[in-house]
């Protein structure tokens, strides 16, 4: 239960904000405030149910106001940090740079806030110093050093500019705040990660950009970050960068992305040829370390252990290469976009690969221990006074990077050292064949199929409280799909709050079509014939495709018949296409964008920028990704109907997302046209139509 004082604080903050901003209260927003408050009232209490709210709220609800006004007073009263995580940088920047300052200025809430980024977004001063010295005198290259000077001819000048800007206080070391674009390759040589960072032992700790920013988090009531940083922190046990989960109330905006992002954080990967090259480089590094730091007490003994395991690992990786070449002759191998792929049915590993996998797990486990021992010895040496301190620090960074890669290999080979029959969670395992330097290379992958177990262990059971919100958390009117994928407890508070938009004034149309999309060639021809008839060349339109090939064929087929301004994805960056489209509309012309899935979500074209959304077909996913195929296999193996339990709900969510590009403000109107009669003729179509917002329907029978 909330105290009366807390209820009054939330109510007062909301009323004050509405009054000062001249906003009218929205019913969906008020319901969301109540849902969030009710769930978070359970934090550190004996009340029944989890302190978790799962709230679906569409564009226009005012989600950020609702969850901030409700959660912040409760977090402070319960002495918890409020961490707000978004899935995209754009929303993160909007919330930190616009929404939070606005709430602070116009409500009677008094709070502080800070932006949290990972180490790799910040400059490492030690690496910058070493890069500046590298051209003059460097005994040892950085382990993950840029292939630098060739790709960045003015690198030294940029390094010096950075040092000068830091000294003048004109730059804080944040990559995003540097005035010029920096390539990933360039930045890699002057940033660091958890394993390479020497932390409080570093001589530059007092000037460290990352630790300055991190120390600022301790003073903030609200921390703004992204899903990836939260997941990375939770993967390290929590509290590594962000506050510990038990002291934190998390809000995940765009929360429907969290399960898939969690899978990517807990998956394993090994590229055979580059891993062999890396191991050979490790041999060189070990020799250089032994030579350049020969007088460091205890070091030679630690350096003597890894070489035998490196040789053994190289031999067995080459054995894997030979075995995989044989396996790729299997009829189950599929052609994929950038190579050939073999997915192991039910995640089961062949005996011969499992045997080598066990050996490689042993080799890399020994290397992990060996590199860790050297790394710790070097870090300990940094605490003491040594004339070769800079060299020791450089070696320590190298062994930190080597340790991280050894750990990644342990994670991968632990998934190939087992049969897969007794997996504690459903796993997908697959191999992809690619061309690399005019030769064949193989990538081995392993990933959980669903994130439920992961999130149960590191988030739901650990966090003080959690709020999940998005416009698409439900599918076909229920949260069953999200519960399956995320593992969110069923005693959480679930709600779908109403939108303020006037959907009845907009039309969802399914015109007569001569064929179904299953006849791809005829369907493409029908779209080419129909688009010039239904699109107004004087207005703003968005045409969404599920197939890149169909998009390109239709674009070529309608050439010259849709007006002067027709833009197709891949011809420019997404941002540039949207800019050109908006400029054409602002100049009084019409404009049409042809796009794929990335234009069906997160694209904001309010008012005249988009009055017609055309969707080529129901957005069923082709299960060509190993994870999607493994999920289908898992459902069917358990006696379920994968089409009705996976494909239809997923398509319904994607259709809602695509149709959601039409209405972006309360005054918007227009039309959504679906060029797929299956939504009318197939038995599953009714459920999909019922999952849409309440458009006025025009359905050809």
Short mmCIF file of C-alpha atoms in Angstrom, two decimals, residues 243-663:
data_model
loop_
_atom_site.label_atom_id
_atom_site.label_comp_id
_atom_site.label_asym_id
_atom_site.label_seq_id
_atom_site.Cartn_x
_atom_site.Cartn_y
_atom_site.Cartn_z
CA UNK A 243 23.42 0.44 -8.95
CA UNK A 244 22.84 -3.13 -7.68
CA UNK A 245 19.50 -4.60 -8.89
CA UNK A 246 18.13 -4.98 -5.36
CA UNK A 247 18.57 -1.22 -4.90
CA UNK A 248 17.03 -0.34 -8.25
CA UNK A 249 13.63 0.19 -9.81
CA UNK A 250 14.01 -0.33 -13.56
CA UNK A 251 11.78 1.16 -16.24
CA UNK A 252 12.21 -0.39 -19.68
CA UNK A 253 10.71 1.79 -22.39
CA UNK A 254 10.31 0.00 -25.74
CA UNK A 255 10.27 -3.07 -23.51
CA UNK A 256 9.22 -5.45 -26.28
CA UNK A 257 12.87 -5.40 -27.42
CA UNK A 258 14.26 -6.65 -24.09
CA UNK A 259 13.91 -10.44 -24.66
CA UNK A 260 15.73 -10.38 -28.01
CA UNK A 261 18.45 -8.10 -26.64
CA UNK A 262 18.91 -10.45 -23.69
CA UNK A 263 19.49 -13.35 -26.08
CA UNK A 264 22.30 -11.48 -27.84
CA UNK A 265 24.02 -10.79 -24.49
CA UNK A 266 23.99 -14.45 -23.47
CA UNK A 267 24.92 -16.08 -26.78
CA UNK A 268 28.26 -17.61 -27.79
CA UNK A 269 30.30 -17.22 -30.97
CA UNK A 270 33.61 -18.45 -32.41
CA UNK A 271 35.04 -17.65 -35.85
CA UNK A 272 37.48 -20.47 -36.44
CA UNK A 273 40.11 -18.82 -38.65
CA UNK A 274 40.35 -15.58 -36.65
CA UNK A 275 40.53 -17.52 -33.37
CA UNK A 276 43.52 -19.47 -34.69
CA UNK A 277 45.15 -16.18 -35.73
CA UNK A 278 44.44 -14.72 -32.30
CA UNK A 279 46.03 -17.70 -30.55
CA UNK A 280 49.13 -17.30 -32.70
CA UNK A 281 49.24 -13.62 -31.70
CA UNK A 282 48.94 -14.70 -28.06
CA UNK A 283 52.08 -16.79 -28.46
CA UNK A 284 53.93 -13.69 -29.68
CA UNK A 285 52.56 -11.59 -26.83
CA UNK A 286 53.64 -14.15 -24.21
CA UNK A 287 57.17 -14.15 -25.62
CA UNK A 288 57.33 -10.35 -25.70
CA UNK A 289 56.07 -10.11 -22.13
CA UNK A 290 58.62 -12.64 -20.90
CA UNK A 291 61.39 -10.66 -22.58
CA UNK A 292 60.39 -7.09 -21.70
CA UNK A 293 59.35 -7.79 -18.08
CA UNK A 294 61.81 -10.55 -17.26
CA UNK A 295 62.68 -9.05 -13.86
CA UNK A 296 59.11 -8.84 -12.58
CA UNK A 297 58.89 -11.32 -9.65
CA UNK A 298 56.75 -14.39 -10.31
CA UNK A 299 55.90 -13.47 -13.89
CA UNK A 300 58.02 -16.06 -15.71
CA UNK A 301 56.33 -18.90 -13.87
CA UNK A 302 52.86 -17.69 -14.84
CA UNK A 303 53.92 -17.16 -18.46
CA UNK A 304 55.18 -20.74 -18.74
CA UNK A 305 51.69 -22.30 -18.48
CA UNK A 306 49.60 -20.99 -21.42
CA UNK A 307 51.80 -22.00 -24.43
CA UNK A 308 51.00 -25.72 -24.20
CA UNK A 309 47.25 -25.02 -24.21
CA UNK A 310 47.59 -22.56 -27.09
CA UNK A 311 49.23 -25.23 -29.25
CA UNK A 312 46.59 -27.78 -28.29
CA UNK A 313 43.76 -25.32 -29.00
CA UNK A 314 45.18 -24.45 -32.43
CA UNK A 315 45.42 -28.15 -33.32
CA UNK A 316 41.85 -28.86 -32.22
CA UNK A 317 40.43 -25.77 -33.94
CA UNK A 318 42.00 -27.04 -37.15
CA UNK A 319 40.40 -30.42 -36.46
CA UNK A 320 37.05 -28.66 -36.06
CA UNK A 321 37.59 -26.96 -39.42
CA UNK A 322 38.05 -30.34 -41.12
CA UNK A 323 35.03 -31.84 -39.36
CA UNK A 324 32.82 -28.85 -40.15
CA UNK A 325 33.74 -29.06 -43.83
CA UNK A 326 32.40 -32.62 -43.77
CA UNK A 327 29.25 -31.59 -41.88
CA UNK A 328 28.54 -28.84 -44.41
CA UNK A 329 27.88 -31.58 -46.96
CA UNK A 330 24.71 -32.46 -45.00
CA UNK A 331 21.42 -32.04 -46.96
CA UNK A 332 20.12 -29.92 -44.05
CA UNK A 333 22.55 -27.12 -44.96
CA UNK A 334 20.65 -24.02 -46.13
CA UNK A 335 21.68 -21.18 -48.38
CA UNK A 336 21.44 -17.91 -46.44
CA UNK A 337 22.04 -14.33 -47.40
CA UNK A 338 25.76 -14.24 -46.76
CA UNK A 339 26.78 -17.89 -46.97
CA UNK A 340 25.60 -21.39 -46.07
CA UNK A 341 24.21 -22.50 -42.74
CA UNK A 342 23.78 -25.73 -40.80
CA UNK A 343 21.48 -25.65 -37.77
CA UNK A 344 21.63 -28.66 -35.47
CA UNK A 345 18.14 -30.10 -35.08
CA UNK A 346 16.85 -29.63 -31.51
CA UNK A 347 20.29 -28.20 -30.69
CA UNK A 348 21.79 -31.71 -30.59
CA UNK A 349 25.55 -31.89 -31.25
CA UNK A 350 27.06 -34.80 -33.26
CA UNK A 351 29.29 -37.05 -31.14
CA UNK A 352 32.48 -36.30 -33.08
CA UNK A 353 32.03 -32.52 -32.71
CA UNK A 354 31.11 -32.93 -29.06
CA UNK A 355 34.41 -34.78 -28.39
CA UNK A 356 36.50 -31.96 -29.88
CA UNK A 357 34.26 -29.43 -28.14
CA UNK A 358 35.12 -30.97 -24.76
CA UNK A 359 38.82 -30.77 -25.56
CA UNK A 360 38.55 -27.12 -26.63
CA UNK A 361 36.56 -26.27 -23.52
CA UNK A 362 39.41 -27.70 -21.46
CA UNK A 363 42.08 -25.81 -23.43
CA UNK A 364 40.29 -22.46 -23.21
CA UNK A 365 39.46 -22.97 -19.54
CA UNK A 366 43.18 -23.40 -18.84
CA UNK A 367 43.95 -20.34 -20.96
CA UNK A 368 41.35 -18.35 -19.03
CA UNK A 369 43.05 -19.31 -15.77
CA UNK A 370 46.51 -18.62 -17.17
CA UNK A 371 45.70 -15.22 -18.67
CA UNK A 372 43.81 -14.27 -15.50
CA UNK A 373 46.84 -15.14 -13.35
CA UNK A 374 49.16 -13.01 -15.51
CA UNK A 375 46.62 -10.18 -15.58
CA UNK A 376 46.26 -10.18 -11.79
CA UNK A 377 50.02 -10.27 -11.28
CA UNK A 378 50.45 -7.27 -13.60
CA UNK A 379 47.63 -5.36 -11.90
CA UNK A 380 49.19 -6.03 -8.51
CA UNK A 381 52.49 -4.71 -9.87
CA UNK A 382 50.69 -1.48 -10.83
CA UNK A 383 50.03 -0.87 -7.13
CA UNK A 384 53.76 -0.86 -6.48
CA UNK A 385 56.45 1.54 -7.62
CA UNK A 386 58.13 0.30 -10.78
CA UNK A 387 60.33 2.13 -13.23
CA UNK A 388 58.54 0.25 -16.02
CA UNK A 389 55.04 1.15 -14.86
CA UNK A 390 53.85 2.34 -18.29
CA UNK A 391 55.01 -0.88 -19.92
CA UNK A 392 53.39 -2.98 -17.20
CA UNK A 393 50.12 -1.10 -17.70
CA UNK A 394 50.24 -1.70 -21.44
CA UNK A 395 50.83 -5.43 -20.92
CA UNK A 396 48.01 -5.52 -18.34
CA UNK A 397 45.60 -4.11 -20.92
CA UNK A 398 46.67 -6.74 -23.43
CA UNK A 399 46.12 -9.59 -20.97
CA UNK A 400 42.74 -8.13 -20.03
CA UNK A 401 41.71 -8.33 -23.68
CA UNK A 402 43.15 -11.84 -24.01
CA UNK A 403 41.28 -12.92 -20.88
CA UNK A 404 37.99 -11.59 -22.28
CA UNK A 405 38.40 -13.52 -25.51
CA UNK A 406 39.37 -16.70 -23.68
CA UNK A 407 36.22 -16.33 -21.56
CA UNK A 408 34.12 -15.88 -24.71
CA UNK A 409 35.55 -19.11 -26.10
CA UNK A 410 34.84 -20.92 -22.84
CA UNK A 411 31.21 -19.78 -23.13
CA UNK A 412 30.94 -21.02 -26.72
CA UNK A 413 32.72 -24.35 -26.33
CA UNK A 414 30.79 -25.16 -23.16
CA UNK A 415 27.77 -25.31 -25.49
CA UNK A 416 29.53 -27.65 -27.94
CA UNK A 417 31.00 -29.94 -25.27
CA UNK A 418 27.57 -31.40 -24.48
CA UNK A 419 25.07 -33.47 -26.42
CA UNK A 420 22.31 -30.90 -25.98
CA UNK A 421 19.84 -33.51 -24.75
CA UNK A 422 19.78 -32.24 -21.16
CA UNK A 423 19.99 -28.49 -21.75
CA UNK A 424 18.54 -26.58 -18.77
CA UNK A 425 17.09 -24.14 -21.31
CA UNK A 426 16.23 -24.50 -24.98
CA UNK A 427 19.36 -23.84 -27.06
CA UNK A 428 19.96 -23.18 -30.73
CA UNK A 429 23.32 -24.22 -32.17
CA UNK A 430 24.41 -23.55 -35.73
CA UNK A 431 27.38 -23.13 -38.06
CA UNK A 432 27.64 -20.56 -40.83
CA UNK A 433 30.05 -20.88 -43.75
CA UNK A 434 31.43 -17.64 -45.18
CA UNK A 435 34.11 -16.55 -47.60
CA UNK A 436 37.07 -14.83 -45.95
CA UNK A 437 40.27 -13.80 -47.72
CA UNK A 438 39.36 -15.99 -50.71
CA UNK A 439 38.93 -19.03 -48.46
CA UNK A 440 36.06 -20.64 -46.57
CA UNK A 441 35.62 -19.70 -42.94
CA UNK A 442 33.22 -21.08 -40.35
CA UNK A 443 31.38 -19.38 -37.50
CA UNK A 444 30.08 -21.53 -34.64
CA UNK A 445 27.15 -20.08 -32.70
CA UNK A 446 25.05 -20.99 -29.68
CA UNK A 447 22.18 -19.07 -28.14
CA UNK A 448 19.21 -19.63 -25.86
CA UNK A 449 16.01 -19.71 -27.92
CA UNK A 450 13.94 -17.75 -25.42
CA UNK A 451 15.13 -15.32 -22.77
CA UNK A 452 12.74 -16.40 -20.00
CA UNK A 453 15.30 -18.22 -17.82
CA UNK A 454 17.92 -15.50 -18.30
CA UNK A 455 15.63 -12.66 -17.29
CA UNK A 456 14.12 -14.64 -14.41
CA UNK A 457 17.56 -15.18 -12.90
CA UNK A 458 19.16 -11.79 -13.43
CA UNK A 459 16.22 -9.36 -13.50
CA UNK A 460 12.82 -10.47 -12.22
CA UNK A 461 14.20 -12.25 -9.13
CA UNK A 462 16.83 -9.60 -8.37
CA UNK A 463 15.36 -6.17 -9.06
CA UNK A 464 13.52 -4.19 -6.41
CA UNK A 465 10.89 -3.32 -9.01
CA UNK A 466 10.39 -3.26 -12.78
CA UNK A 467 8.12 -1.39 -15.18
CA UNK A 468 7.89 -2.65 -18.77
CA UNK A 469 6.15 -0.44 -21.30
CA UNK A 470 5.77 -0.33 -25.07
CA UNK A 471 3.10 0.10 -27.72
CA UNK A 472 3.37 -3.62 -28.59
CA UNK A 473 3.73 -5.89 -25.57
CA UNK A 474 0.57 -7.90 -26.22
CA UNK A 475 -0.26 -10.10 -29.21
CA UNK A 476 -3.79 -11.01 -30.27
CA UNK A 477 -5.08 -9.25 -27.16
CA UNK A 478 -3.10 -11.22 -24.57
CA UNK A 479 0.35 -11.06 -22.94
CA UNK A 480 0.99 -14.82 -23.38
CA UNK A 481 3.67 -14.27 -26.03
CA UNK A 482 5.56 -11.72 -23.92
CA UNK A 483 5.32 -13.93 -20.81
CA UNK A 484 6.73 -16.87 -22.80
CA UNK A 485 9.60 -14.85 -24.26
CA UNK A 486 10.54 -12.82 -21.19
CA UNK A 487 9.61 -15.07 -18.27
CA UNK A 488 7.92 -12.16 -16.49
CA UNK A 489 6.03 -13.49 -13.44
CA UNK A 490 2.32 -13.99 -14.01
CA UNK A 491 1.52 -12.24 -10.72
CA UNK A 492 2.80 -8.96 -12.19
CA UNK A 493 0.29 -6.24 -13.05
CA UNK A 494 -0.66 -6.39 -16.75
CA UNK A 495 -2.68 -3.72 -18.55
CA UNK A 496 -3.43 -2.35 -22.01
CA UNK A 497 -4.34 1.31 -21.63
CA UNK A 498 -6.51 3.08 -24.23
CA UNK A 499 -5.06 5.45 -26.81
CA UNK A 500 -6.21 9.07 -27.14
CA UNK A 501 -6.12 8.81 -30.95
CA UNK A 502 -9.31 8.90 -33.03
CA UNK A 503 -8.82 5.63 -34.86
CA UNK A 504 -12.42 5.56 -36.06
CA UNK A 505 -11.66 8.54 -38.31
CA UNK A 506 -8.96 6.52 -40.07
CA UNK A 507 -9.55 3.58 -42.39
CA UNK A 508 -7.97 0.13 -42.48
CA UNK A 509 -8.60 -1.22 -45.97
CA UNK A 510 -8.10 -4.59 -47.65
CA UNK A 511 -8.88 -4.08 -51.36
CA UNK A 512 -9.75 -6.89 -53.80
CA UNK A 513 -6.58 -8.74 -54.80
CA UNK A 514 -6.31 -11.20 -57.71
CA UNK A 515 -3.96 -13.50 -55.82
CA UNK A 516 -2.34 -14.24 -52.49
CA UNK A 517 1.27 -13.38 -51.58
CA UNK A 518 2.11 -17.09 -51.73
CA UNK A 519 2.25 -16.55 -55.52
CA UNK A 520 5.11 -14.08 -55.24
CA UNK A 521 5.42 -13.18 -58.92
CA UNK A 522 1.70 -12.58 -59.44
CA UNK A 523 1.43 -10.67 -56.16
CA UNK A 524 4.29 -8.36 -57.15
CA UNK A 525 2.62 -7.72 -60.52
CA UNK A 526 -0.67 -6.94 -58.74
CA UNK A 527 1.04 -4.42 -56.44
CA UNK A 528 2.72 -2.73 -59.42
CA UNK A 529 -0.69 -2.40 -61.07
CA UNK A 530 -2.52 -1.24 -57.92
CA UNK A 531 -0.17 1.29 -56.31
CA UNK A 532 -0.59 4.06 -58.92
CA UNK A 533 -4.37 3.71 -58.48
CA UNK A 534 -4.47 3.98 -54.68
CA UNK A 535 -1.62 6.39 -53.90
CA UNK A 536 -2.18 10.13 -54.20
CA UNK A 537 1.05 11.57 -55.68
CA UNK A 538 0.37 14.89 -53.93
CA UNK A 539 0.41 13.36 -50.43
CA UNK A 540 2.88 11.66 -48.09
CA UNK A 541 2.82 7.86 -48.24
CA UNK A 542 4.79 4.96 -46.78
CA UNK A 543 4.84 1.58 -48.54
CA UNK A 544 6.14 -1.29 -46.38
CA UNK A 545 7.47 -4.59 -47.68
CA UNK A 546 8.50 -7.85 -46.02
CA UNK A 547 10.80 -8.80 -48.91
CA UNK A 548 13.71 -6.73 -50.23
CA UNK A 549 13.38 -8.41 -53.62
CA UNK A 550 9.70 -7.53 -53.90
CA UNK A 551 10.41 -3.95 -52.80
CA UNK A 552 13.01 -3.53 -55.53
CA UNK A 553 10.86 -5.21 -58.20
CA UNK A 554 7.85 -3.02 -57.36
CA UNK A 555 10.02 0.11 -57.27
CA UNK A 556 11.32 -0.71 -60.75
CA UNK A 557 7.84 -1.63 -62.00
CA UNK A 558 6.09 1.60 -60.97
CA UNK A 559 8.89 3.80 -62.30
CA UNK A 560 7.56 7.26 -63.08
CA UNK A 561 3.93 6.54 -62.11
CA UNK A 562 3.99 7.65 -58.45
CA UNK A 563 5.17 11.22 -58.84
CA UNK A 564 8.52 12.94 -58.74
CA UNK A 565 9.57 12.02 -55.21
CA UNK A 566 9.78 8.26 -54.66
CA UNK A 567 12.50 7.07 -52.27
CA UNK A 568 13.53 3.46 -51.71
CA UNK A 569 15.39 1.98 -48.76
CA UNK A 570 19.09 1.26 -49.43
CA UNK A 571 19.39 4.20 -51.84
CA UNK A 572 20.36 6.43 -48.88
CA UNK A 573 20.61 6.22 -45.12
CA UNK A 574 17.33 5.98 -43.25
CA UNK A 575 17.81 9.47 -41.80
CA UNK A 576 18.51 10.94 -45.24
CA UNK A 577 15.46 9.27 -46.81
CA UNK A 578 13.24 10.69 -44.08
CA UNK A 579 14.81 14.14 -44.52
CA UNK A 580 14.24 14.11 -48.29
CA UNK A 581 10.67 12.89 -47.81
CA UNK A 582 9.85 15.61 -45.27
CA UNK A 583 11.46 18.29 -47.44
CA UNK A 584 9.32 17.28 -50.41
CA UNK A 585 6.16 17.51 -48.27
CA UNK A 586 7.25 20.84 -46.77
CA UNK A 587 7.83 22.16 -50.30
CA UNK A 588 4.24 21.33 -51.24
CA UNK A 589 4.93 18.16 -53.23
CA UNK A 590 3.95 14.59 -52.54
CA UNK A 591 6.44 11.90 -51.58
CA UNK A 592 6.50 8.12 -51.24
CA UNK A 593 8.95 5.98 -49.24
CA UNK A 594 9.43 2.29 -50.01
CA UNK A 595 10.82 0.55 -46.92
CA UNK A 596 11.34 -2.73 -45.10
CA UNK A 597 10.87 -3.71 -41.45
CA UNK A 598 13.08 -0.91 -40.08
CA UNK A 599 10.57 1.62 -41.44
CA UNK A 600 7.66 -0.22 -39.80
CA UNK A 601 8.84 0.64 -36.29
CA UNK A 602 10.23 3.80 -34.73
CA UNK A 603 9.52 6.02 -37.76
CA UNK A 604 7.66 9.21 -36.82
CA UNK A 605 5.90 10.95 -39.73
CA UNK A 606 3.11 13.03 -38.17
CA UNK A 607 0.46 15.03 -40.00
CA UNK A 608 0.88 15.46 -43.74
CA UNK A 609 4.19 13.60 -43.71
CA UNK A 610 2.19 10.36 -43.87
CA UNK A 611 -1.52 10.07 -44.65
CA UNK A 612 -1.39 6.63 -46.28
CA UNK A 613 0.45 3.51 -45.14
CA UNK A 614 0.46 0.60 -47.59
CA UNK A 615 1.51 -2.83 -46.29
CA UNK A 616 2.39 -5.27 -49.05
CA UNK A 617 1.47 -8.41 -47.13
CA UNK A 618 0.94 -9.81 -43.66
CA UNK A 619 4.40 -9.61 -42.07
CA UNK A 620 4.92 -13.31 -41.39
CA UNK A 621 8.56 -14.00 -40.58
CA UNK A 622 10.28 -16.56 -42.77
CA UNK A 623 11.98 -18.83 -40.20
CA UNK A 624 15.35 -18.56 -41.93
CA UNK A 625 17.07 -17.24 -38.82
CA UNK A 626 18.36 -20.12 -36.66
CA UNK A 627 16.66 -18.72 -33.56
CA UNK A 628 13.26 -18.44 -35.24
CA UNK A 629 13.59 -21.92 -36.74
CA UNK A 630 14.64 -23.36 -33.36
CA UNK A 631 11.66 -21.72 -31.64
CA UNK A 632 9.26 -23.22 -34.18
CA UNK A 633 10.93 -26.60 -33.73
CA UNK A 634 10.72 -26.36 -29.93
CA UNK A 635 6.99 -25.51 -29.96
CA UNK A 636 6.17 -28.32 -32.39
CA UNK A 637 8.33 -30.83 -30.53
CA UNK A 638 6.29 -30.03 -27.42
CA UNK A 639 3.05 -30.81 -29.24
CA UNK A 640 2.12 -27.21 -30.01
CA UNK A 641 1.05 -25.53 -33.23
CA UNK A 642 3.96 -23.27 -34.17
CA UNK A 643 1.98 -21.42 -36.81
CA UNK A 644 -0.77 -20.39 -34.38
CA UNK A 645 1.49 -19.99 -31.33
CA UNK A 646 4.45 -18.25 -32.97
CA UNK A 647 3.86 -17.12 -36.56
CA UNK A 648 0.38 -15.60 -36.21
CA UNK A 649 1.04 -13.68 -32.95
CA UNK A 650 4.35 -12.38 -34.34
CA UNK A 651 2.67 -11.27 -37.57
CA UNK A 652 -0.10 -9.57 -35.59
CA UNK A 653 2.44 -7.57 -33.57
CA UNK A 654 4.34 -6.53 -36.70
CA UNK A 655 1.10 -5.51 -38.41
CA UNK A 656 0.14 -3.33 -35.43
CA UNK A 657 3.60 -1.74 -35.53
CA UNK A 658 3.34 -1.06 -39.26
CA UNK A 659 -0.20 0.33 -39.03
CA UNK A 660 1.01 2.49 -36.14
CA UNK A 661 3.02 4.62 -38.59
CA UNK A 662 -0.22 6.36 -39.65
CA UNK A 663 -1.51 8.16 -36.55
#
